[in-house]
mmCIF file of C-alpha atoms in Angstrom:
data_model
loop_
_atom_site.group_PDB
_atom_site.id
_atom_site.type_symbol
_atom_site.label_atom_id
_atom_site.label_comp_id
_atom_site.label_asym_id
_atom_site.label_seq_id
_atom_site.Cartn_x
_atom_site.Cartn_y
_atom_site.Cartn_z
ATOM 1 C CA MET A 216 164.967 91.719 190.385
ATOM 2 C CA VAL A 217 162.835 90.057 193.073
ATOM 3 C CA GLY A 218 165.763 90.008 195.469
ATOM 4 C CA LEU A 219 166.301 93.702 194.936
ATOM 5 C CA VAL A 220 162.673 94.616 195.582
ATOM 6 C CA THR A 221 162.675 92.379 198.645
ATOM 7 C CA ALA A 222 165.781 94.066 200.038
ATOM 8 C CA VAL A 223 164.397 97.574 199.432
ATOM 9 C CA TRP A 224 161.077 96.579 201.013
ATOM 10 C CA PHE A 225 162.893 95.195 204.025
ATOM 11 C CA LEU A 226 164.866 98.428 204.490
ATOM 12 C CA LEU A 227 161.719 100.482 204.182
ATOM 13 C CA GLU A 228 159.889 98.385 206.785
ATOM 14 C CA LEU A 229 162.836 98.839 209.177
ATOM 15 C CA LEU A 230 162.834 102.623 208.607
ATOM 16 C CA ARG A 231 159.052 102.642 209.246
ATOM 17 C CA LEU A 232 159.425 100.664 212.453
ATOM 18 C CA SER A 233 162.216 103.006 213.635
ATOM 19 C CA ALA A 234 160.198 106.085 212.906
ATOM 20 C CA ARG A 235 157.257 104.646 214.736
ATOM 21 C CA ASN A 236 159.544 104.016 217.714
ATOM 22 C CA GLN A 237 160.729 107.676 217.634
ATOM 23 C CA TRP A 238 164.136 106.456 216.412
ATOM 24 C CA ARG A 239 164.958 104.639 219.602
ATOM 25 C CA PRO A 240 166.484 101.170 219.477
ATOM 26 C CA LEU A 241 163.941 98.649 218.316
ATOM 27 C CA ARG A 242 164.934 96.195 221.040
ATOM 28 C CA SER A 243 163.143 98.454 223.561
ATOM 29 C CA LEU A 244 159.733 97.383 222.129
ATOM 30 C CA PRO A 245 157.962 94.592 224.132
ATOM 31 C CA LYS A 246 157.585 91.495 222.020
ATOM 32 C CA PRO A 247 155.197 88.681 222.881
ATOM 33 C CA ARG A 248 156.234 85.178 222.061
ATOM 34 C CA TRP A 249 154.817 83.307 219.202
ATOM 35 C CA GLY A 250 151.713 81.410 220.280
ATOM 36 C CA VAL A 251 150.484 77.970 219.309
ATOM 37 C CA VAL A 252 148.030 79.450 216.747
ATOM 38 C CA GLU A 253 150.772 81.452 214.970
ATOM 39 C CA VAL A 254 153.221 78.574 214.835
ATOM 40 C CA THR A 255 150.484 76.196 213.514
ATOM 41 C CA LEU A 256 149.408 78.641 210.790
ATOM 42 C CA ILE A 257 153.061 79.266 209.739
ATOM 43 C CA GLY A 258 153.721 75.474 209.738
ATOM 44 C CA GLY A 259 150.544 75.017 207.590
ATOM 45 C CA ALA A 260 151.853 77.658 205.163
ATOM 46 C CA VAL A 261 155.253 75.931 204.973
ATOM 47 C CA LEU A 262 153.645 72.558 204.433
ATOM 48 C CA ALA A 263 151.302 73.878 201.709
ATOM 49 C CA GLY A 264 153.990 75.929 199.900
ATOM 50 C CA GLY A 265 157.053 73.740 200.371
ATOM 51 C CA VAL A 266 155.715 70.228 200.421
ATOM 52 C CA LEU A 267 152.266 70.033 198.971
ATOM 53 C CA GLY A 268 152.644 72.731 196.262
ATOM 54 C CA PRO A 269 155.601 71.240 194.342
ATOM 55 C CA HIS A 270 154.122 67.771 194.282
ATOM 56 C CA LEU A 271 150.809 69.038 192.917
ATOM 57 C CA LEU A 272 152.393 71.379 190.402
ATOM 58 C CA ALA A 273 155.234 69.117 189.150
ATOM 59 C CA SER A 274 152.891 66.559 187.686
ATOM 60 C CA ARG A 275 153.049 66.224 183.859
ATOM 61 C CA ASN A 276 149.427 64.907 183.908
ATOM 62 C CA ASN A 277 147.908 68.271 184.563
ATOM 63 C CA ALA A 278 146.793 70.561 181.801
ATOM 64 C CA PRO A 279 148.300 74.079 181.828
ATOM 65 C CA LEU A 280 145.078 75.612 183.094
ATOM 66 C CA ALA A 281 144.858 73.036 185.922
ATOM 67 C CA SER A 282 148.483 73.757 186.871
ATOM 68 C CA TRP A 283 147.788 77.505 187.096
ATOM 69 C CA GLY A 284 144.659 76.786 189.107
ATOM 70 C CA LEU A 285 146.611 74.646 191.572
ATOM 71 C CA ALA A 286 149.363 77.221 191.769
ATOM 72 C CA THR A 287 146.759 79.901 192.597
ATOM 73 C CA ALA A 288 145.134 77.671 195.223
ATOM 74 C CA VAL A 289 148.487 76.983 196.857
ATOM 75 C CA THR A 290 149.332 80.698 196.843
ATOM 76 C CA VAL A 291 146.009 81.630 198.406
ATOM 77 C CA ILE A 292 146.398 78.963 201.115
ATOM 78 C CA VAL A 293 149.950 80.126 202.005
ATOM 79 C CA ALA A 294 149.051 83.777 201.949
ATOM 80 C CA SER A 295 145.900 83.314 204.067
ATOM 81 C CA CYS A 296 147.814 81.228 206.640
ATOM 82 C CA LEU A 297 150.650 83.889 206.917
ATOM 83 C CA PHE A 298 148.198 86.844 207.057
ATOM 84 C CA ALA A 299 146.172 85.093 209.791
ATOM 85 C CA ALA A 300 149.339 84.341 211.729
ATOM 86 C CA LYS A 301 150.424 87.959 211.455
ATOM 87 C CA ALA A 302 146.966 89.250 212.469
ATOM 88 C CA SER A 303 146.856 86.987 215.469
ATOM 89 C CA TYR A 304 150.361 87.990 216.506
ATOM 90 C CA ARG A 305 149.601 91.732 216.088
ATOM 91 C CA ARG A 306 146.410 91.442 218.088
ATOM 92 C CA ARG A 307 148.302 89.846 220.964
ATOM 93 C CA ALA A 308 151.092 92.397 220.655
ATOM 94 C CA HIS A 309 148.600 95.285 220.725
ATOM 95 C CA ARG A 310 147.029 93.881 223.914
ATOM 96 C CA GLY A 311 150.513 94.054 225.545
ATOM 97 C CA TRP A 312 150.617 97.863 225.181
#
């Protein structure tokens, strides 16, 4: 179910981008390169979600409430890093116009 929702969301985002570009090829848009800030934030999100998260959450010593709290904390960290990276990238991309 999650895969289906993700695929539909991806297609809708592509349609939205194409409509914003007046249905011209998307490769005609200027694209800035990823900066150090964006790469660092994405790396932090991968580290928190892929390395730190499973080690904290897989412990049998944690109570269920503590596990849910840790999972929420890891989710918030990953989401905030990714949102900040996207905001920084969009700010630089908007200056390019």
